[in-house]
Amino acid sequence: MARQGLYDAKVQPHLKEISEWIQTMTEAQVAKKLGIGYRTFQRYKLDHAELQTALANGKDALVVELKGILKKKALGYYYKETKTYIKDEDGKKVRIVEETERYAHPDTGAIHLLLKNLDETWRNDDQTTVDLKRERLALEKEKTEASVW
């Protein structure tokens, strides 16, 4: 019963925060932040579906956000760049703020990664490499076995 009380006191009230923390922390760091041991945290994960759900929701939210960022990077996007500096005008210091719109060009690495994961035809390049390596391994094995005799 004491263990249940510890969960109720240290973990259960923080389920929403745990969903947020898991996006930038390891489970060991989350456990430390809660003031419990990592092994205890692991046991709580097995015993409490709501904790499992909080962790899964946090990770899922991060994945969705990262996919959006990767897509944006693959397509290119406009962003605003702000520069602030101090200029001396007639003995007075004046703060000048300049805002410029810039364009981040599409990133070929992001494009390749998205296509590789979303389009079957882009996966084939890896499958071809894997098949060739298997064939080479089989030939080397045959060669080795033949040379033993």
JSON list of C-alpha atoms in Angstrom, two decimals:
[
{"chain": "A", "resi": 1, "resn": "MET", "atom": "CA", "xyz": [0.00, 0.00, 0.00]},
{"chain": "A", "resi": 2, "resn": "ALA", "atom": "CA", "xyz": [2.87, 2.41, 0.71]},
{"chain": "A", "resi": 3, "resn": "ARG", "atom": "CA", "xyz": [4.03, 2.10, -2.91]},
{"chain": "A", "resi": 4, "resn": "GLN", "atom": "CA", "xyz": [0.59, 3.06, -4.19]},
{"chain": "A", "resi": 5, "resn": "GLY", "atom": "CA", "xyz": [0.69, 6.13, -1.95]},
{"chain": "A", "resi": 6, "resn": "LEU", "atom": "CA", "xyz": [4.06, 7.14, -3.37]},
{"chain": "A", "resi": 7, "resn": "TYR", "atom": "CA", "xyz": [2.71, 6.87, -6.92]},
{"chain": "A", "resi": 8, "resn": "ASP", "atom": "CA", "xyz": [-0.38, 8.88, -5.96]},
{"chain": "A", "resi": 9, "resn": "ALA", "atom": "CA", "xyz": [1.76, 11.55, -4.32]},
{"chain": "A", "resi": 10, "resn": "LYS", "atom": "CA", "xyz": [4.73, 11.85, -6.69]},
{"chain": "A", "resi": 11, "resn": "VAL", "atom": "CA", "xyz": [3.64, 10.66, -10.12]},
{"chain": "A", "resi": 12, "resn": "GLN", "atom": "CA", "xyz": [-0.12, 10.80, -10.66]},
{"chain": "A", "resi": 13, "resn": "PRO", "atom": "CA", "xyz": [-0.48, 14.57, -10.07]},
{"chain": "A", "resi": 14, "resn": "HIS", "atom": "CA", "xyz": [2.19, 15.22, -12.72]},
{"chain": "A", "resi": 15, "resn": "LEU", "atom": "CA", "xyz": [0.92, 13.10, -15.62]},
{"chain": "A", "resi": 16, "resn": "LYS", "atom": "CA", "xyz": [0.32, 16.13, -17.85]},
{"chain": "A", "resi": 17, "resn": "GLU", "atom": "CA", "xyz": [3.80, 17.49, -17.14]},
{"chain": "A", "resi": 18, "resn": "ILE", "atom": "CA", "xyz": [5.30, 14.03, -17.73]},
{"chain": "A", "resi": 19, "resn": "SER", "atom": "CA", "xyz": [3.81, 14.11, -21.26]},
{"chain": "A", "resi": 20, "resn": "GLU", "atom": "CA", "xyz": [5.67, 17.37, -21.83]},
{"chain": "A", "resi": 21, "resn": "TRP", "atom": "CA", "xyz": [8.90, 16.36, -20.06]},
{"chain": "A", "resi": 22, "resn": "ILE", "atom": "CA", "xyz": [9.27, 13.14, -22.05]},
{"chain": "A", "resi": 23, "resn": "GLN", "atom": "CA", "xyz": [9.58, 15.23, -25.20]},
{"chain": "A", "resi": 24, "resn": "THR", "atom": "CA", "xyz": [12.94, 16.61, -24.04]},
{"chain": "A", "resi": 25, "resn": "MET", "atom": "CA", "xyz": [14.09, 14.21, -21.32]},
{"chain": "A", "resi": 26, "resn": "THR", "atom": "CA", "xyz": [14.92, 10.55, -20.92]},
{"chain": "A", "resi": 27, "resn": "GLU", "atom": "CA", "xyz": [12.75, 8.42, -18.65]},
{"chain": "A", "resi": 28, "resn": "ALA", "atom": "CA", "xyz": [15.59, 8.38, -16.12]},
{"chain": "A", "resi": 29, "resn": "GLN", "atom": "CA", "xyz": [15.58, 12.19, -16.06]},
{"chain": "A", "resi": 30, "resn": "VAL", "atom": "CA", "xyz": [11.79, 12.25, -15.64]},
{"chain": "A", "resi": 31, "resn": "ALA", "atom": "CA", "xyz": [12.06, 9.82, -12.71]},
{"chain": "A", "resi": 32, "resn": "LYS", "atom": "CA", "xyz": [14.72, 12.01, -11.09]},
{"chain": "A", "resi": 33, "resn": "LYS", "atom": "CA", "xyz": [12.58, 15.11, -11.57]},
{"chain": "A", "resi": 34, "resn": "LEU", "atom": "CA", "xyz": [9.70, 13.29, -9.85]},
{"chain": "A", "resi": 35, "resn": "GLY", "atom": "CA", "xyz": [11.99, 12.33, -6.98]},
{"chain": "A", "resi": 36, "resn": "ILE", "atom": "CA", "xyz": [11.76, 8.58, -7.53]},
{"chain": "A", "resi": 37, "resn": "GLY", "atom": "CA", "xyz": [14.24, 5.95, -8.67]},
{"chain": "A", "resi": 38, "resn": "TYR", "atom": "CA", "xyz": [14.40, 4.84, -12.27]},
{"chain": "A", "resi": 39, "resn": "ARG", "atom": "CA", "xyz": [13.57, 1.23, -11.39]},
{"chain": "A", "resi": 40, "resn": "THR", "atom": "CA", "xyz": [10.54, 2.41, -9.43]},
{"chain": "A", "resi": 41, "resn": "PHE", "atom": "CA", "xyz": [9.50, 4.48, -12.44]},
{"chain": "A", "resi": 42, "resn": "GLN", "atom": "CA", "xyz": [9.81, 1.41, -14.66]},
{"chain": "A", "resi": 43, "resn": "ARG", "atom": "CA", "xyz": [7.64, -0.59, -12.26]},
{"chain": "A", "resi": 44, "resn": "TYR", "atom": "CA", "xyz": [5.03, 2.19, -12.22]},
{"chain": "A", "resi": 45, "resn": "LYS", "atom": "CA", "xyz": [4.97, 2.09, -16.02]},
{"chain": "A", "resi": 46, "resn": "LEU", "atom": "CA", "xyz": [4.05, -1.59, -15.89]},
{"chain": "A", "resi": 47, "resn": "ASP", "atom": "CA", "xyz": [1.44, -1.13, -13.17]},
{"chain": "A", "resi": 48, "resn": "HIS", "atom": "CA", "xyz": [-0.27, 2.09, -14.27]},
{"chain": "A", "resi": 49, "resn": "ALA", "atom": "CA", "xyz": [-1.78, 2.39, -17.73]},
{"chain": "A", "resi": 50, "resn": "GLU", "atom": "CA", "xyz": [-2.31, 6.13, -17.25]},
{"chain": "A", "resi": 51, "resn": "LEU", "atom": "CA", "xyz": [1.47, 6.62, -16.93]},
{"chain": "A", "resi": 52, "resn": "GLN", "atom": "CA", "xyz": [2.06, 4.56, -20.07]},
{"chain": "A", "resi": 53, "resn": "THR", "atom": "CA", "xyz": [-0.54, 6.69, -21.86]},
{"chain": "A", "resi": 54, "resn": "ALA", "atom": "CA", "xyz": [1.04, 9.95, -20.67]},
{"chain": "A", "resi": 55, "resn": "LEU", "atom": "CA", "xyz": [4.45, 8.83, -21.94]},
{"chain": "A", "resi": 56, "resn": "ALA", "atom": "CA", "xyz": [3.05, 7.61, -25.27]},
{"chain": "A", "resi": 57, "resn": "ASN", "atom": "CA", "xyz": [1.05, 10.82, -25.78]},
{"chain": "A", "resi": 58, "resn": "GLY", "atom": "CA", "xyz": [4.12, 12.95, -25.12]},
{"chain": "A", "resi": 59, "resn": "LYS", "atom": "CA", "xyz": [6.24, 10.96, -27.55]},
{"chain": "A", "resi": 60, "resn": "ASP", "atom": "CA", "xyz": [3.48, 10.96, -30.19]},
{"chain": "A", "resi": 61, "resn": "ALA", "atom": "CA", "xyz": [3.09, 14.75, -29.91]},
{"chain": "A", "resi": 62, "resn": "LEU", "atom": "CA", "xyz": [6.83, 15.18, -30.40]},
{"chain": "A", "resi": 63, "resn": "VAL", "atom": "CA", "xyz": [6.83, 12.92, -33.47]},
{"chain": "A", "resi": 64, "resn": "VAL", "atom": "CA", "xyz": [3.97, 14.89, -35.04]},
{"chain": "A", "resi": 65, "resn": "GLU", "atom": "CA", "xyz": [5.79, 18.16, -34.41]},
{"chain": "A", "resi": 66, "resn": "LEU", "atom": "CA", "xyz": [9.07, 16.82, -35.80]},
{"chain": "A", "resi": 67, "resn": "LYS", "atom": "CA", "xyz": [7.34, 15.53, -38.93]},
{"chain": "A", "resi": 68, "resn": "GLY", "atom": "CA", "xyz": [5.91, 19.00, -39.49]},
{"chain": "A", "resi": 69, "resn": "ILE", "atom": "CA", "xyz": [9.31, 20.61, -39.07]},
{"chain": "A", "resi": 70, "resn": "LEU", "atom": "CA", "xyz": [10.92, 18.08, -41.42]},
{"chain": "A", "resi": 71, "resn": "LYS", "atom": "CA", "xyz": [8.21, 18.67, -44.03]},
{"chain": "A", "resi": 72, "resn": "LYS", "atom": "CA", "xyz": [8.67, 22.44, -43.73]},
{"chain": "A", "resi": 73, "resn": "LYS", "atom": "CA", "xyz": [12.43, 22.02, -44.14]},
{"chain": "A", "resi": 74, "resn": "ALA", "atom": "CA", "xyz": [11.94, 19.76, -47.17]},
{"chain": "A", "resi": 75, "resn": "LEU", "atom": "CA", "xyz": [9.61, 22.22, -48.92]},
{"chain": "A", "resi": 76, "resn": "GLY", "atom": "CA", "xyz": [11.40, 25.46, -48.02]},
{"chain": "A", "resi": 77, "resn": "TYR", "atom": "CA", "xyz": [9.85, 28.33, -46.11]},
{"chain": "A", "resi": 78, "resn": "TYR", "atom": "CA", "xyz": [9.92, 32.06, -45.46]},
{"chain": "A", "resi": 79, "resn": "TYR", "atom": "CA", "xyz": [10.94, 33.45, -42.09]},
{"chain": "A", "resi": 80, "resn": "LYS", "atom": "CA", "xyz": [11.53, 36.85, -40.56]},
{"chain": "A", "resi": 81, "resn": "GLU", "atom": "CA", "xyz": [14.94, 37.88, -39.32]},
{"chain": "A", "resi": 82, "resn": "THR", "atom": "CA", "xyz": [15.14, 40.76, -36.86]},
{"chain": "A", "resi": 83, "resn": "LYS", "atom": "CA", "xyz": [18.26, 42.85, -36.25]},
{"chain": "A", "resi": 84, "resn": "THR", "atom": "CA", "xyz": [18.43, 45.40, -33.47]},
{"chain": "A", "resi": 85, "resn": "TYR", "atom": "CA", "xyz": [21.23, 47.92, -33.12]},
{"chain": "A", "resi": 86, "resn": "ILE", "atom": "CA", "xyz": [21.93, 51.30, -31.54]},
{"chain": "A", "resi": 87, "resn": "LYS", "atom": "CA", "xyz": [22.65, 54.28, -33.81]},
{"chain": "A", "resi": 88, "resn": "ASP", "atom": "CA", "xyz": [23.97, 57.66, -32.74]},
{"chain": "A", "resi": 89, "resn": "GLU", "atom": "CA", "xyz": [21.83, 60.46, -34.22]},
{"chain": "A", "resi": 90, "resn": "ASP", "atom": "CA", "xyz": [22.76, 64.00, -33.24]},
{"chain": "A", "resi": 91, "resn": "GLY", "atom": "CA", "xyz": [24.27, 62.86, -29.94]},
{"chain": "A", "resi": 92, "resn": "LYS", "atom": "CA", "xyz": [21.27, 60.73, -29.04]},
{"chain": "A", "resi": 93, "resn": "LYS", "atom": "CA", "xyz": [21.36, 56.97, -29.03]},
{"chain": "A", "resi": 94, "resn": "VAL", "atom": "CA", "xyz": [18.46, 55.58, -31.03]},
{"chain": "A", "resi": 95, "resn": "ARG", "atom": "CA", "xyz": [17.46, 51.96, -31.10]},
{"chain": "A", "resi": 96, "resn": "ILE", "atom": "CA", "xyz": [16.86, 50.73, -34.64]},
{"chain": "A", "resi": 97, "resn": "VAL", "atom": "CA", "xyz": [15.00, 47.51, -35.39]},
{"chain": "A", "resi": 98, "resn": "GLU", "atom": "CA", "xyz": [15.22, 46.08, -38.89]},
{"chain": "A", "resi": 99, "resn": "GLU", "atom": "CA", "xyz": [13.02, 43.19, -39.96]},
{"chain": "A", "resi": 100, "resn": "THR", "atom": "CA", "xyz": [13.88, 41.26, -43.11]},
{"chain": "A", "resi": 101, "resn": "GLU", "atom": "CA", "xyz": [11.98, 38.41, -44.72]},
{"chain": "A", "resi": 102, "resn": "ARG", "atom": "CA", "xyz": [14.26, 35.57, -45.77]},
{"chain": "A", "resi": 103, "resn": "TYR", "atom": "CA", "xyz": [13.73, 32.30, -47.58]},
{"chain": "A", "resi": 104, "resn": "ALA", "atom": "CA", "xyz": [15.15, 28.98, -46.41]},
{"chain": "A", "resi": 105, "resn": "HIS", "atom": "CA", "xyz": [15.62, 26.81, -49.49]},
{"chain": "A", "resi": 106, "resn": "PRO", "atom": "CA", "xyz": [14.39, 23.21, -49.53]},
{"chain": "A", "resi": 107, "resn": "ASP", "atom": "CA", "xyz": [16.81, 20.81, -47.89]},
{"chain": "A", "resi": 108, "resn": "THR", "atom": "CA", "xyz": [17.71, 17.82, -50.05]},
{"chain": "A", "resi": 109, "resn": "GLY", "atom": "CA", "xyz": [18.49, 15.65, -47.03]},
{"chain": "A", "resi": 110, "resn": "ALA", "atom": "CA", "xyz": [15.01, 16.26, -45.61]},
{"chain": "A", "resi": 111, "resn": "ILE", "atom": "CA", "xyz": [13.47, 15.61, -49.02]},
{"chain": "A", "resi": 112, "resn": "HIS", "atom": "CA", "xyz": [15.33, 12.31, -49.34]},
{"chain": "A", "resi": 113, "resn": "LEU", "atom": "CA", "xyz": [14.40, 11.20, -45.84]},
{"chain": "A", "resi": 114, "resn": "LEU", "atom": "CA", "xyz": [10.71, 11.94, -46.36]},
{"chain": "A", "resi": 115, "resn": "LEU", "atom": "CA", "xyz": [10.61, 10.24, -49.75]},
{"chain": "A", "resi": 116, "resn": "LYS", "atom": "CA", "xyz": [12.50, 7.24, -48.43]},
{"chain": "A", "resi": 117, "resn": "ASN", "atom": "CA", "xyz": [9.93, 6.80, -45.67]},
{"chain": "A", "resi": 118, "resn": "LEU", "atom": "CA", "xyz": [6.80, 7.68, -47.66]},
{"chain": "A", "resi": 119, "resn": "ASP", "atom": "CA", "xyz": [7.40, 6.44, -51.21]},
{"chain": "A", "resi": 120, "resn": "GLU", "atom": "CA", "xyz": [7.94, 2.75, -51.98]},
{"chain": "A", "resi": 121, "resn": "THR", "atom": "CA", "xyz": [10.12, 3.49, -55.02]},
{"chain": "A", "resi": 122, "resn": "TRP", "atom": "CA", "xyz": [12.62, 5.38, -52.87]},
{"chain": "A", "resi": 123, "resn": "ARG", "atom": "CA", "xyz": [12.94, 2.43, -50.50]},
{"chain": "A", "resi": 124, "resn": "ASN", "atom": "CA", "xyz": [14.09, 0.16, -53.28]},
{"chain": "A", "resi": 125, "resn": "ASP", "atom": "CA", "xyz": [17.55, 1.68, -53.42]},
{"chain": "A", "resi": 126, "resn": "ASP", "atom": "CA", "xyz": [18.22, 0.38, -49.92]},
{"chain": "A", "resi": 127, "resn": "GLN", "atom": "CA", "xyz": [16.62, -2.99, -50.67]},
{"chain": "A", "resi": 128, "resn": "THR", "atom": "CA", "xyz": [18.86, -3.40, -53.71]},
{"chain": "A", "resi": 129, "resn": "THR", "atom": "CA", "xyz": [21.92, -2.74, -51.56]},
{"chain": "A", "resi": 130, "resn": "VAL", "atom": "CA", "xyz": [20.73, -5.25, -48.96]},
{"chain": "A", "resi": 131, "resn": "ASP", "atom": "CA", "xyz": [20.08, -7.88, -51.65]},
{"chain": "A", "resi": 132, "resn": "LEU", "atom": "CA", "xyz": [23.53, -7.36, -53.16]},
{"chain": "A", "resi": 133, "resn": "LYS", "atom": "CA", "xyz": [25.19, -7.71, -49.76]},
{"chain": "A", "resi": 134, "resn": "ARG", "atom": "CA", "xyz": [23.27, -10.95, -49.12]},
{"chain": "A", "resi": 135, "resn": "GLU", "atom": "CA", "xyz": [24.37, -12.36, -52.47]},
{"chain": "A", "resi": 136, "resn": "ARG", "atom": "CA", "xyz": [27.98, -11.38, -51.79]},
{"chain": "A", "resi": 137, "resn": "LEU", "atom": "CA", "xyz": [27.85, -12.99, -48.34]},
{"chain": "A", "resi": 138, "resn": "ALA", "atom": "CA", "xyz": [26.39, -16.20, -49.81]},
{"chain": "A", "resi": 139, "resn": "LEU", "atom": "CA", "xyz": [29.14, -16.31, -52.45]},
{"chain": "A", "resi": 140, "resn": "GLU", "atom": "CA", "xyz": [31.86, -15.74, -49.84]},
{"chain": "A", "resi": 141, "resn": "LYS", "atom": "CA", "xyz": [30.37, -18.50, -47.70]},
{"chain": "A", "resi": 142, "resn": "GLU", "atom": "CA", "xyz": [30.36, -20.91, -50.67]},
{"chain": "A", "resi": 143, "resn": "LYS", "atom": "CA", "xyz": [33.94, -19.95, -51.47]},
{"chain": "A", "resi": 144, "resn": "THR", "atom": "CA", "xyz": [35.03, -20.54, -47.88]},
{"chain": "A", "resi": 145, "resn": "GLU", "atom": "CA", "xyz": [33.30, -23.91, -47.69]},
{"chain": "A", "resi": 146, "resn": "ALA", "atom": "CA", "xyz": [34.82, -24.98, -51.00]},
{"chain": "A", "resi": 147, "resn": "SER", "atom": "CA", "xyz": [38.34, -24.02, -49.92]},
{"chain": "A", "resi": 148, "resn": "VAL", "atom": "CA", "xyz": [38.06, -26.05, -46.69]},
{"chain": "A", "resi": 149, "resn": "TRP", "atom": "CA", "xyz": [37.86, -29.28, -48.71]}
]
